[in-house]
Coordinates of C-alpha atoms in Angstrom, one line a residue:
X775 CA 57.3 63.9 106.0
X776 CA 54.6 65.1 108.3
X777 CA 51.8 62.4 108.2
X778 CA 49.2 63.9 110.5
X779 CA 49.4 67.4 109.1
X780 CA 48.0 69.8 105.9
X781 CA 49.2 72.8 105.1
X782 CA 45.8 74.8 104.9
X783 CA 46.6 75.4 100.8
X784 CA 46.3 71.4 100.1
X785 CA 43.1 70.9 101.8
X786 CA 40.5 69.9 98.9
X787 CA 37.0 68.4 98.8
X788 CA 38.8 64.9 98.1
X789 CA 40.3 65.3 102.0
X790 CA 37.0 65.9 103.7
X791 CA 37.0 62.6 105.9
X792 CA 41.0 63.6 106.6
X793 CA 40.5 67.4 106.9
X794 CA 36.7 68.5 107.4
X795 CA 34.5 70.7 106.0
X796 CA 36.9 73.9 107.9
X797 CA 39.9 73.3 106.8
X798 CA 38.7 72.5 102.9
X799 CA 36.9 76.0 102.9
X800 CA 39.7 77.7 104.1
X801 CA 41.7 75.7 101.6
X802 CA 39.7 76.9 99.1
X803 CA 40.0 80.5 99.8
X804 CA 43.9 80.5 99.9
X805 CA 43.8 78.9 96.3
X806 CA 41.9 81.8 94.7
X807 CA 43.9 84.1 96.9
X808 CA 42.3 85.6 98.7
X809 CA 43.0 86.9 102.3
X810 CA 43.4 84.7 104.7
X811 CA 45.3 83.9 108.0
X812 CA 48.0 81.1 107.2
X813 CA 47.4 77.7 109.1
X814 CA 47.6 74.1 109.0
X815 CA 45.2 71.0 109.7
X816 CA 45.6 68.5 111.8
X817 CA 44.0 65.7 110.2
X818 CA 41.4 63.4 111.6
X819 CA 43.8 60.4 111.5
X820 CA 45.8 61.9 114.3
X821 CA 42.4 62.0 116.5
X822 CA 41.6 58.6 115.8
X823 CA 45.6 56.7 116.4
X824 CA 45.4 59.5 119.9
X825 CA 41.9 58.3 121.2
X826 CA 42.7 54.4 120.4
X827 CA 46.2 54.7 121.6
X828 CA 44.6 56.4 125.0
X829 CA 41.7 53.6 125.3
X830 CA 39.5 57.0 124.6
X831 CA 37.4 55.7 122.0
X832 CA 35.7 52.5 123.6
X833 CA 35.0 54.7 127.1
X834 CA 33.4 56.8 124.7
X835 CA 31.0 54.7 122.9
X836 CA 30.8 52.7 126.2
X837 CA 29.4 56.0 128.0
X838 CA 26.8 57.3 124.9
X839 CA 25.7 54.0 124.5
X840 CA 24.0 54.2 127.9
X841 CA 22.3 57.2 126.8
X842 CA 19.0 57.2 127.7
X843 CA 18.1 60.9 128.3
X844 CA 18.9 64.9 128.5
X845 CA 20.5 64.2 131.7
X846 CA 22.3 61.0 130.4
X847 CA 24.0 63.1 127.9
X848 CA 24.9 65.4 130.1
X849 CA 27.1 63.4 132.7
X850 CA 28.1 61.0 129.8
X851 CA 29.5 64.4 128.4
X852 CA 31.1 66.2 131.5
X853 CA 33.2 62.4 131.9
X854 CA 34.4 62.1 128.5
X855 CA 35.6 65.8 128.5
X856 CA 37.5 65.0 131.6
X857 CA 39.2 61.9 130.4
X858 CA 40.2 64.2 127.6
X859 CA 41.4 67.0 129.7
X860 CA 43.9 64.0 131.5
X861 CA 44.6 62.2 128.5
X862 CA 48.2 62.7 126.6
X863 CA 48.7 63.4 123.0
X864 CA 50.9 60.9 121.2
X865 CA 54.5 62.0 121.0
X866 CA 54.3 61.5 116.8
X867 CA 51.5 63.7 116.9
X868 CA 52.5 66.4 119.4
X869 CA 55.6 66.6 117.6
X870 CA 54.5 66.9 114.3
X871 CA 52.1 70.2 115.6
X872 CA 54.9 71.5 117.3
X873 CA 57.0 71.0 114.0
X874 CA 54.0 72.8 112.2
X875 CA 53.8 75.6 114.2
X876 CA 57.1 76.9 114.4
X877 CA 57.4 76.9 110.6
X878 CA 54.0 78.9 110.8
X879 CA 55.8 81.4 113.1
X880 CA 59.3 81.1 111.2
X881 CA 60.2 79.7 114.3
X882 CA 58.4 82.9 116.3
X883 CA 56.2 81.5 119.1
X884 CA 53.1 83.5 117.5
X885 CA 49.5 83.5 119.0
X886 CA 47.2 81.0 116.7
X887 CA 43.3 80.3 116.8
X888 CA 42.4 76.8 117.7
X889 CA 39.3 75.9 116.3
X890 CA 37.4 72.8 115.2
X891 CA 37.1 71.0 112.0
X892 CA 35.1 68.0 112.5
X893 CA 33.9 66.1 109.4
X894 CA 30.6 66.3 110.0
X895 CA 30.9 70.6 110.0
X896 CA 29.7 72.6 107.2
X897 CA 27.5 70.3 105.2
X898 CA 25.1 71.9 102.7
X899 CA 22.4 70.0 104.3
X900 CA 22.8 71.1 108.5
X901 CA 25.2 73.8 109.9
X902 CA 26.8 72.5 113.4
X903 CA 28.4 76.2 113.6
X904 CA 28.8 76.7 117.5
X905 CA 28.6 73.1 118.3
X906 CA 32.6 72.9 118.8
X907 CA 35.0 75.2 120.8
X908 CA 37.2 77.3 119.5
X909 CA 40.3 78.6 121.4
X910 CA 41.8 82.2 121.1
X911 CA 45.1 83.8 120.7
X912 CA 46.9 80.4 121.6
X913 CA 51.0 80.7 121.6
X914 CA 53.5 78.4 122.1
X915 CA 54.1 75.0 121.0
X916 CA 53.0 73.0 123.9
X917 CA 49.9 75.1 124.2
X918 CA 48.7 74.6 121.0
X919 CA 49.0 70.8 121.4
X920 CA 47.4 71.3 124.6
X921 CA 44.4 73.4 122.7
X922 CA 44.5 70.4 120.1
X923 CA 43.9 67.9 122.7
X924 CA 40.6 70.3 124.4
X925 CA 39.4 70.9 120.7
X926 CA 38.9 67.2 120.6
X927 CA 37.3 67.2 124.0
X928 CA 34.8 69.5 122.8
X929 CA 33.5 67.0 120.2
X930 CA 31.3 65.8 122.9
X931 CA 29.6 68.9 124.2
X932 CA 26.1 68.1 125.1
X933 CA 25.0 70.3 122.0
X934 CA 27.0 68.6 119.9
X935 CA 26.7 65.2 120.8
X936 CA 22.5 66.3 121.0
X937 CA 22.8 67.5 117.4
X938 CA 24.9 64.7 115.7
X939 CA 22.0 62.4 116.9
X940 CA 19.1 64.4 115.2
X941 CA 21.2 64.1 112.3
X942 CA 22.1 60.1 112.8
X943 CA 26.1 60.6 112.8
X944 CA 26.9 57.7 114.8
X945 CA 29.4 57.6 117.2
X946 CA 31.7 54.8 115.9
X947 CA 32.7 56.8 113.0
X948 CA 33.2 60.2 114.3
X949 CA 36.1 62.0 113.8
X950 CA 37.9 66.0 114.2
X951 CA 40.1 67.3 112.5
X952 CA 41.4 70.8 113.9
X953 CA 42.3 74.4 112.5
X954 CA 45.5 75.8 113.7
X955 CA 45.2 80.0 111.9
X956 CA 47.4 82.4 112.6
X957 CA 45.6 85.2 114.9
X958 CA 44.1 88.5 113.8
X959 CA 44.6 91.0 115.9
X960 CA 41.0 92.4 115.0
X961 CA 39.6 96.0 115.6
X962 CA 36.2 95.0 113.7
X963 CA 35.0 91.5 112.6
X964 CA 31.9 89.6 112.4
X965 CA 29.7 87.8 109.9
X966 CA 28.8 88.0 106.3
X967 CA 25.9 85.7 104.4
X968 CA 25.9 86.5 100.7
X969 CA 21.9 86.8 100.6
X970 CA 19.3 88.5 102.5
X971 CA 18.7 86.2 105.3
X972 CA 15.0 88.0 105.9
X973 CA 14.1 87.2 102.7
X974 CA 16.0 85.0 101.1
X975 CA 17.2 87.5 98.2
X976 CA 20.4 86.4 96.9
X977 CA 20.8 90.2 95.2
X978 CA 22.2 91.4 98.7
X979 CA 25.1 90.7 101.0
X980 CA 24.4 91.4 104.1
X981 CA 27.2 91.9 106.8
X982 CA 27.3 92.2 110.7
X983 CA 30.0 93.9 112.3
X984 CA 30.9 95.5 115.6
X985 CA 34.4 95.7 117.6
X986 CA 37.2 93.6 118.4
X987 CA 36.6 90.1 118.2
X988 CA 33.8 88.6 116.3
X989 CA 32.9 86.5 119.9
X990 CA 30.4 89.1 121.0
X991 CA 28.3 89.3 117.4
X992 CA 28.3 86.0 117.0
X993 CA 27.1 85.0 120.7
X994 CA 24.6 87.6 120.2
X995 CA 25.6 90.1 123.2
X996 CA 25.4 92.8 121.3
X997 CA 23.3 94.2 118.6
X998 CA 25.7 95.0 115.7
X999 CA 25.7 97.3 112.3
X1000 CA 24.4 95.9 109.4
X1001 CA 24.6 96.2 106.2
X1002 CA 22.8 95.5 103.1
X1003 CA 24.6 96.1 99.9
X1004 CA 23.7 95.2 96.0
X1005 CA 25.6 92.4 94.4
X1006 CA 25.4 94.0 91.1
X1007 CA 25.6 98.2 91.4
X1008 CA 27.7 97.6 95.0
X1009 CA 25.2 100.3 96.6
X1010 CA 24.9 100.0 100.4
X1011 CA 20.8 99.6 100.0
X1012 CA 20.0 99.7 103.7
X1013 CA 22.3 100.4 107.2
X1014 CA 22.0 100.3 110.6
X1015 CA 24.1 101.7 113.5
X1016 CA 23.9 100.2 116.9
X1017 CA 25.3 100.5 120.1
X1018 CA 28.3 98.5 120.6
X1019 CA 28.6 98.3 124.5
X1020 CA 31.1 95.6 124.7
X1021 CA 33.9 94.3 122.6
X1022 CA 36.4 90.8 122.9
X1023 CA 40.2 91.7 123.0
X1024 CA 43.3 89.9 123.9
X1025 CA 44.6 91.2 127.2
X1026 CA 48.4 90.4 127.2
X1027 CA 49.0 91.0 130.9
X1028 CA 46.1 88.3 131.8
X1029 CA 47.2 86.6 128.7
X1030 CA 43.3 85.6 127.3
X1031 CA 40.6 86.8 125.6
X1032 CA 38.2 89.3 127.9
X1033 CA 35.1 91.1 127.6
X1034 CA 35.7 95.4 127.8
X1035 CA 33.7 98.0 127.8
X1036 CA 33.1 100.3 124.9
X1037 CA 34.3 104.1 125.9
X1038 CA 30.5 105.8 125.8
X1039 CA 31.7 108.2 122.8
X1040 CA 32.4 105.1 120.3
X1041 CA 29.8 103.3 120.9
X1042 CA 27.4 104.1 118.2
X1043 CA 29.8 105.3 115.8
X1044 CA 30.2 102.4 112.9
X1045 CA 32.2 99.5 113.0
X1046 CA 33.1 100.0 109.5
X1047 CA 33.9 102.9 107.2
X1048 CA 31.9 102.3 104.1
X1049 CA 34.7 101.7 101.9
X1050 CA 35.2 98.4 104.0
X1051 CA 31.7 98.0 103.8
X1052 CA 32.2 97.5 100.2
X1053 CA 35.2 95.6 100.2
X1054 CA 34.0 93.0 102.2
X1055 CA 31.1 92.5 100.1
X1056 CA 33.1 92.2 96.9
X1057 CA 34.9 89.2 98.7
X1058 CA 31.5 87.9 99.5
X1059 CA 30.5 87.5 95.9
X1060 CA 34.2 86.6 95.0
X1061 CA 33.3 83.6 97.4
X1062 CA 30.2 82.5 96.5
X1063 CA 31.3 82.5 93.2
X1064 CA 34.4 79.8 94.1
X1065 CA 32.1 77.9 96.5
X1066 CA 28.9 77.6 93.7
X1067 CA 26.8 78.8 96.2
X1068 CA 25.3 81.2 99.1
X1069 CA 28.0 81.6 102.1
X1070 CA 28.1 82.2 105.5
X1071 CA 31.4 83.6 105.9
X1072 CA 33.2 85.2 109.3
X1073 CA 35.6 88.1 108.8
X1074 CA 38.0 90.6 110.6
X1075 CA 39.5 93.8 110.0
X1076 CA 43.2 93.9 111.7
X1077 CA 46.4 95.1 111.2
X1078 CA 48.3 93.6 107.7
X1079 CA 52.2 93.2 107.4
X1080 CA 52.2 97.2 107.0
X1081 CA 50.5 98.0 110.2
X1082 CA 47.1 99.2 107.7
X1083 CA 43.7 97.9 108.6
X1084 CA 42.9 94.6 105.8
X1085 CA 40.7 92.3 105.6
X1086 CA 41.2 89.0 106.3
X1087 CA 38.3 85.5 106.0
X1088 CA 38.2 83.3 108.6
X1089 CA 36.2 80.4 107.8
X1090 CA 33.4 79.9 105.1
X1091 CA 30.4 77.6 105.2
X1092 CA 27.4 76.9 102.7
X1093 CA 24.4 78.8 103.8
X1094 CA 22.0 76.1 105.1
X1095 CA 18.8 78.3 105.7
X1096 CA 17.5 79.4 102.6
X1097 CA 19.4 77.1 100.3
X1098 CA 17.2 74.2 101.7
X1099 CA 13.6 76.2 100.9
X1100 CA 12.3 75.1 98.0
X1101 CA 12.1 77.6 95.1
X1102 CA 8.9 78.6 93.6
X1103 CA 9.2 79.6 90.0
X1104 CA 8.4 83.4 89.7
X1105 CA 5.9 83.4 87.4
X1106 CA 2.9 80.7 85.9
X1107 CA 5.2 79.1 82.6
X1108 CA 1.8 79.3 81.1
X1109 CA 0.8 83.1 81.6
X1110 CA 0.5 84.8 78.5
X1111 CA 3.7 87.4 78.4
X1112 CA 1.6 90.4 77.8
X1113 CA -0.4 89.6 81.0
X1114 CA 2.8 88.8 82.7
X1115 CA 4.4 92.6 82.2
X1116 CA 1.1 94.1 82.9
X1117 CA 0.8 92.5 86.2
X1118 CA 4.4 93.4 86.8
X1119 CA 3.4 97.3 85.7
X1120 CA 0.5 97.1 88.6
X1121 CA 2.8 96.0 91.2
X1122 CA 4.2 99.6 92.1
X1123 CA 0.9 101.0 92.0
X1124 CA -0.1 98.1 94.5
X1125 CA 2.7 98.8 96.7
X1126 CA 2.1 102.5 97.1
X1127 CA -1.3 101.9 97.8
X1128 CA -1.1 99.2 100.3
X1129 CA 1.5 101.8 102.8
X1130 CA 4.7 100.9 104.4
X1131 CA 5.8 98.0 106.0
X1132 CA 8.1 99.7 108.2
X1133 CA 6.7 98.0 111.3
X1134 CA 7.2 94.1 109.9
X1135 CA 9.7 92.2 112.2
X1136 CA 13.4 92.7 111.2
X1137 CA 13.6 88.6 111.0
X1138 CA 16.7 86.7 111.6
X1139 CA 20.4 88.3 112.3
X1140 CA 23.0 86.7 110.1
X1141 CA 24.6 85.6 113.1
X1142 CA 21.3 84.2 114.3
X1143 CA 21.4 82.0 110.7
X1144 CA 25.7 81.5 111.4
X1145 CA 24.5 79.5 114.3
X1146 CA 22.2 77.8 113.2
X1147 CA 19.4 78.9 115.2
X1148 CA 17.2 79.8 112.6
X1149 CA 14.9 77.5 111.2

């Protein structure tokens, strides 16, 4: 029996120091069934046996130790990921992935994401979304153990190792797991946070979308749709359609993921038709409601097992923006009631009065808060 893998189904909040934040979120997704890519873990116990069995893990500490500054971090970084790059994978582990991903395949060599999992990911109280790497349309056994291998490498990014020191994650007990999905072959995808992320309304889901891969919303090179829609009534409250210039596809002759160039005729027609608009909101609610709490979720829109665009979740974290804000109570507990709905009745007239506020700044993007680089 596999001892350095989970099935993706079996990955609870009890397995977060085996699995990471990732893989339970996922897990948790699968269990209420809803739509998602089939995968497996592989647990944090096969990074820690590989980077002791390599000598990894005291070069490692060795090297941060002696960390004194930006430019420290940096060279102590661009080492470690090279001894990575060299270093070999143990054969009990390499075999078990292999093992793992032919059963995910039915013994098909098909393409997989790579991505992250690392136990510190995901928390309710910092989001370290962007601080791994995550590796596209991966196939074959060896490559995928190969893609492990530079998953763990990318544990010690200079952002990430920057970041796990504002947050005090010491070195000695750090750990990855990593999320091996089967691929979506996406025409649309992008990001969904089940609040407003200008205002902090947790009436709305607001989604971003745009073509192909979700790489180009989420790395901001393009502006994409959005969407506001209610919670309650499911009415698309506010929209906006961009210019899409670019879009991330597989190229199968290059084998890898590549930048194209929008055709000038679809590039401000929407992402989404507004059915899927919709649809992906209802799973938005239908996830906050298993998770207890506001999401940030990414999504993509591909071809299911009939050839028909679906939707499928990729990964869902807690919100860590607006869930952190202190909330101050809506009204005085002390205010007479009667003044309370009078008030309430002047507000319109106030608002009317008082103009538009159509020039305001728009605020954060949801993929701005999915990266944590709103604060």
């Amino acid at each position: 029996m596999p001892t350095h893998i989970r099935p993706l189904e079996g990955c609870t909040a009890d397995d977060r120091a085996l699995v990471g934040g990732k893989a339970i979120g996922l897990g948790s997704l699968l269990r209420e069934g809803l739509q998602v890519p089939p995968g497996f873990a592989v647990t944090t116990d096969a990074y820690r046996e590989s980077v002791v069995w390599t000598g990894l893990q005291s070069e490692v500490v060795r090297l941060l130790d002696r960390c004194l500054t930006d430019e420290d971090v940096g060279r102590a970084s661009e080492a470690i990921r090279a001894m990575f790059e060299r270093a070999e994978v143990m054969d009990t582990v390499a075999t078990e992935i292999a093992l793992a991903y032919r059963d995910l395949g039915g013994g098909r060599p098909v393409p997989v994401a790579v991505r992250s999992s690392a136990t510190a990911e995901d928390l309710g109280e910092a989001s370290f979304a962007g601080q791994q790497e995550t590796y596209l349309w991966v196939r074959g056994a060896d490559e995928v153990v190969d893609a492990v291998r530079r998953c763990w490498g990318s544990l010690f990014t200079p952002q990430a190792i920057a970041y796990r020191a504002h947050f005090g994650i010491p070195t000695r007990d750090l750990a990855m797991a990593v999320v091996v999905q089967r691929m979506v072959d996406a025409v649309a995808a992008g990001v969904m946070i089940t609040l407003d992320p200008v205002t902090g309304d947790p009436s709305q889901i607001t989604i971003e979308a745009s073509y192909g891969l979700g790489l180009a919303v989420v790395g901001g090179e393009v502006t994409p749709d959005r969407y506001g829609v209610d919670k309650v009534t499911w009415e698309i409250r506010s929209r906006a359609v961009n210019e899409k210039e670019l879009a991330y596809r597989f190229d199968p002759e290059r084998r890898e993921v590549v930048a194209v160039d929008v055709p000038a005729d679809d590039r401000a027609l929407p992402a989404l038709a507004d059915d899927e608009v919709v649809a992906l909101a209802r799973l938005g609610r239908a996830v906050e409601r298993a998770q207890r709490g506001a999401q940030d979720i990414e999504w993509a829109i591909g071809p299911g097992l009939n050839g028909e665009r679906e939707i499928f979740l990729l990964q869902t974290r807690p919100e860590t923006v607006w869930s952190r804000r202190p909330r101050a109570p809506i009204a005085d507990p002390n205010e007479p009631i009667l003044e309370r709905m009078l008030r309430a009745m002047r507000q319109p007239l106030r608002l009317r009065d008082e103009g538009s506020t159509n020039g305001a700044s728009p605020g954060p993007t949801v993929a701005e808060e999915s990266a944590g680089t709103v604060r």
